[in-house]
Structure formats: structure tokens, C-alpha cells
Amino acid sequence: MSESFSQLLRALPDFPEVLPDFDPAAAPADPAELFRLWLDEALAAGVPQPNACSLATADEHGRPSSRMLILKDIDDDGWHFATSRESRKGKELTANPHAALNFFWQQQGRQVRVAGDVVELSAEASAADWRARPGANGGNNENTDWQLYVIRPREIEFWQARHDRRHIRHRYAPR
Ligand SMILES: Cc1cc2nc3c(=O)[nH]c(=O)nc-3n(C[C@H](O)[C@H](O)[C@H](O)COP(=O)(O)O)c2cc1C
């Protein structure tokens, strides 16, 4: 685009002056535990919607697309999210059940990415998620397209920005 647009982009501020420290050697062995810790710290730092993340999917030809989503839970099944099976991402997940999440918490210079295979949870679990959505009245508003999914991580990477640019990356490869 124009030179002035590129100048504007380059001049934008990046991370706050004070960033949290992160010592991978002291990190918990369980990535879910570290995620909970970072989420709690993001909440304490006033990060709005730290449960929001991008979800990348790809169609049957490997053409990617991404959008924002809300993380619903993490348990032994995996990292939970929900959407309509009839949506673009729903159709892509049917054709190609692999995906990646990315969380970004600007105030702390942190991102967390998760990638793996995607599995559909039961109709009962999906209906329960639909009913539990904020603003849902819990009544007869079932949505039969609504699907709760989990990503079963093949890799999880925690990234901490540093002002000396020696950014810290801590990787888990559960499977
Ligand atoms: C912060 C944020 C959270 C969102 N959470 C969800 C969600 O949990 N589930 C969902 O289906 N769409 C959610 N959306 C909307 C999606 O980003 C997207 O626009 C929609 O699901 C259609 O995506 P698709 O056409 O790629 O399938 C959210 C959007 C934002 C900005």
C-alpha cells in the first residue's frame, strides 16, 4: 500500500515496557497447568477475553482459513470449542479434522499455540454447551447443528516476548 500506511504500521507501539518473566525450566510438566497459570495471570493483568483465540482450519485441498473462537474447557479429552457443524469451519473440520488454536495476550507479550487432531464430542455434550452459552435461556432452544469439538494436541507452544528480542519459546509435544 502507500508509504504513509507502512510508516503508520511501523510506528505503532508494540509490547508494554514491563513484561512478565518466564522460566521454562520452572514450568509445570502439564501444559494445561501452565495454560491455567497464564490465563489467571492474564485475567489479573486485565486482559479482556483471554479465553478468545483464533482457530485455523483447512479445506480438503489444504487451503487455510481462521477466525476467533472461545475456548470452553480443557480436560483429558482435549481443548474444547464449539460451533455450528454447517459453518465453514464445521465443514472444513468434517473434510479435514485437524486444526490449530492461537491465543494472544498483548499486555503480557504472550501467545500460546495448540495444534492437533479434532474430534467431535457427543450430541449430549454439544446440547449442554449450547444451553450453557451466556444469554441462553436454558429452555427449548436446541440447535441440532451445534457441535462441541476437542483438539487433541500434538504440540503446544508457549511464547514470551522479551525486550531484548531473545523471546522465550517453550514447547510440549504430548503425542
Ligand atoms: C472474540 C470472538 C469469539 C467468538 N467465539 C465464537 C465461538 O465460540 N463459536 C463460534 O461459532 N463463533 C464464534 N465467533 C464468531 C467466529 O469468529 C466466526 O465469525 C463464525 O463462527 C463464522 O466462522 P466461519 O465462517 O469461518 O465458520 C467469535 C468471534 C469473536 C470475535
mmCIF file of N, CA and C and ligand atoms in Angstrom, residues 49 51-53 55 57 65-72 81-84 86-92 129 133 146-147, ligand 1:
data_model
loop_
_atom_site.group_PDB
_atom_site.id
_atom_site.type_symbol
_atom_site.label_atom_id
_atom_site.label_comp_id
_atom_site.label_asym_id
_atom_site.label_seq_id
_atom_site.Cartn_x
_atom_site.Cartn_y
_atom_site.Cartn_z
ATOM 1 N N GLN A 49 -11.185 -10.896 27.667
ATOM 2 C CA GLN A 49 -11.458 -12.175 26.968
ATOM 3 C C GLN A 49 -10.196 -13.003 26.708
ATOM 4 N N ASN A 51 -9.873 -15.928 27.091
ATOM 5 C CA ASN A 51 -10.321 -17.240 26.579
ATOM 6 C C ASN A 51 -10.595 -17.200 25.080
ATOM 7 N N ALA A 52 -10.411 -16.047 24.429
ATOM 8 C CA ALA A 52 -10.619 -15.957 22.979
ATOM 9 C C ALA A 52 -9.326 -16.328 22.256
ATOM 10 N N CYS A 53 -9.480 -17.049 21.153
ATOM 11 C CA CYS A 53 -8.309 -17.494 20.394
ATOM 12 C C CYS A 53 -8.688 -17.580 18.926
ATOM 13 N N LEU A 55 -8.890 -19.842 15.579
ATOM 14 C CA LEU A 55 -8.949 -21.266 15.203
ATOM 15 C C LEU A 55 -8.639 -21.344 13.722
ATOM 16 N N THR A 57 -8.334 -23.665 10.378
ATOM 17 C CA THR A 57 -8.718 -24.944 9.789
ATOM 18 C C THR A 57 -8.250 -24.919 8.335
ATOM 19 N N SER A 65 -8.028 -21.300 6.603
ATOM 20 C CA SER A 65 -8.854 -20.153 6.988
ATOM 21 C C SER A 65 -8.798 -20.078 8.509
ATOM 22 N N SER A 66 -9.060 -18.883 9.048
ATOM 23 C CA SER A 66 -9.052 -18.776 10.507
ATOM 24 C C SER A 66 -10.082 -17.756 10.953
ATOM 25 N N ARG A 67 -10.447 -17.842 12.214
ATOM 26 C CA ARG A 67 -11.412 -16.945 12.843
ATOM 27 C C ARG A 67 -11.258 -17.064 14.347
ATOM 28 N N MET A 68 -11.872 -16.099 15.060
ATOM 29 C CA MET A 68 -11.778 -16.116 16.516
ATOM 30 C C MET A 68 -12.849 -17.038 17.108
ATOM 31 N N LEU A 69 -12.507 -17.625 18.243
ATOM 32 C CA LEU A 69 -13.409 -18.521 18.966
ATOM 33 C C LEU A 69 -13.170 -18.381 20.461
ATOM 34 N N ILE A 70 -14.068 -18.990 21.210
ATOM 35 C CA ILE A 70 -13.922 -19.035 22.661
ATOM 36 C C ILE A 70 -13.527 -20.458 23.083
ATOM 37 N N LEU A 71 -12.468 -20.562 23.889
ATOM 38 C CA LEU A 71 -12.104 -21.861 24.481
ATOM 39 C C LEU A 71 -13.112 -22.174 25.580
ATOM 40 N N LYS A 72 -13.650 -23.404 25.571
ATOM 41 C CA LYS A 72 -14.702 -23.758 26.525
ATOM 42 C C LYS A 72 -14.197 -24.548 27.723
ATOM 43 N N PHE A 81 -13.895 -26.489 22.013
ATOM 44 C CA PHE A 81 -14.522 -25.313 21.413
ATOM 45 C C PHE A 81 -15.812 -25.774 20.749
ATOM 46 N N ALA A 82 -16.696 -24.830 20.432
ATOM 47 C CA ALA A 82 -17.991 -25.213 19.870
ATOM 48 C C ALA A 82 -18.369 -24.274 18.735
ATOM 49 N N THR A 83 -19.035 -24.829 17.753
ATOM 50 C CA THR A 83 -19.515 -24.028 16.624
ATOM 51 C C THR A 83 -20.576 -24.824 15.869
ATOM 52 N N SER A 84 -21.139 -24.197 14.830
ATOM 53 C CA SER A 84 -22.124 -24.903 14.008
ATOM 54 C C SER A 84 -21.406 -25.843 13.047
ATOM 55 N N GLU A 86 -22.526 -26.677 10.355
ATOM 56 C CA GLU A 86 -22.821 -26.191 8.995
ATOM 57 C C GLU A 86 -21.995 -24.968 8.612
ATOM 58 N N SER A 87 -21.213 -24.443 9.552
ATOM 59 C CA SER A 87 -20.390 -23.270 9.250
ATOM 60 C C SER A 87 -19.218 -23.689 8.361
ATOM 61 N N ARG A 88 -18.513 -22.683 7.830
ATOM 62 C CA ARG A 88 -17.335 -23.003 7.005
ATOM 63 C C ARG A 88 -16.341 -23.852 7.786
ATOM 64 N N LYS A 89 -16.055 -23.439 9.026
ATOM 65 C CA LYS A 89 -15.073 -24.194 9.815
ATOM 66 C C LYS A 89 -15.589 -25.593 10.123
ATOM 67 N N GLY A 90 -16.930 -25.691 10.372
ATOM 68 C CA GLY A 90 -17.524 -27.004 10.651
ATOM 69 C C GLY A 90 -17.342 -27.942 9.465
ATOM 70 N N LYS A 91 -17.603 -27.405 8.265
ATOM 71 C CA LYS A 91 -17.453 -28.236 7.056
ATOM 72 C C LYS A 91 -15.983 -28.588 6.822
ATOM 73 N N GLU A 92 -15.108 -27.609 7.077
ATOM 74 C CA GLU A 92 -13.674 -27.901 6.882
ATOM 75 C C GLU A 92 -13.206 -28.969 7.870
ATOM 76 N N ASP A 129 -23.529 -27.656 26.004
ATOM 77 C CA ASP A 129 -22.757 -26.439 25.728
ATOM 78 C C ASP A 129 -23.664 -25.357 25.150
ATOM 79 N N ARG A 133 -24.495 -21.441 26.971
ATOM 80 C CA ARG A 133 -23.919 -20.205 26.416
ATOM 81 C C ARG A 133 -24.469 -18.995 27.159
ATOM 82 N N TRP A 146 -25.293 -27.495 16.396
ATOM 83 C CA TRP A 146 -24.244 -27.075 17.317
ATOM 84 C C TRP A 146 -23.383 -28.258 17.711
ATOM 85 N N GLN A 147 -22.080 -28.062 17.621
ATOM 86 C CA GLN A 147 -21.178 -29.196 17.855
ATOM 87 C C GLN A 147 -20.040 -28.765 18.783
HETATM 88 C C1 LIG B 1 -13.978 -12.975 20.329
HETATM 89 C C2 LIG B 1 -14.839 -13.831 19.435
HETATM 90 C C3 LIG B 1 -15.318 -15.044 19.902
HETATM 91 C C4 LIG B 1 -16.094 -15.876 19.083
HETATM 92 N N1 LIG B 1 -16.484 -17.089 19.563
HETATM 93 C C5 LIG B 1 -17.137 -17.946 18.730
HETATM 94 C C6 LIG B 1 -17.436 -19.278 19.173
HETATM 95 O O1 LIG B 1 -17.108 -19.696 20.307
HETATM 96 N N2 LIG B 1 -18.089 -20.106 18.302
HETATM 97 C C7 LIG B 1 -18.446 -19.690 17.029
HETATM 98 O O2 LIG B 1 -19.024 -20.483 16.285
HETATM 99 N N3 LIG B 1 -18.158 -18.449 16.584
HETATM 100 C C8 LIG B 1 -17.505 -17.563 17.390
HETATM 101 N N4 LIG B 1 -17.172 -16.302 16.941
HETATM 102 C C9 LIG B 1 -17.506 -15.967 15.519
HETATM 103 C C10 LIG B 1 -16.437 -16.574 14.586
HETATM 104 O O3 LIG B 1 -15.235 -15.817 14.645
HETATM 105 C C11 LIG B 1 -16.876 -16.638 13.092
HETATM 106 O O4 LIG B 1 -17.118 -15.357 12.594
HETATM 107 C C12 LIG B 1 -18.107 -17.501 12.861
HETATM 108 O O5 LIG B 1 -18.134 -18.627 13.724
HETATM 109 C C13 LIG B 1 -18.135 -17.987 11.399
HETATM 110 O O6 LIG B 1 -16.888 -18.582 11.078
HETATM 111 P P1 LIG B 1 -16.648 -19.477 9.761
HETATM 112 O O7 LIG B 1 -17.459 -18.843 8.643
HETATM 113 O O8 LIG B 1 -15.189 -19.401 9.489
HETATM 114 O O9 LIG B 1 -17.110 -20.861 10.066
HETATM 115 C C14 LIG B 1 -16.421 -15.453 17.752
HETATM 116 C C15 LIG B 1 -15.939 -14.211 17.292
HETATM 117 C C16 LIG B 1 -15.147 -13.414 18.104
HETATM 118 C C17 LIG B 1 -14.610 -12.118 17.554
#
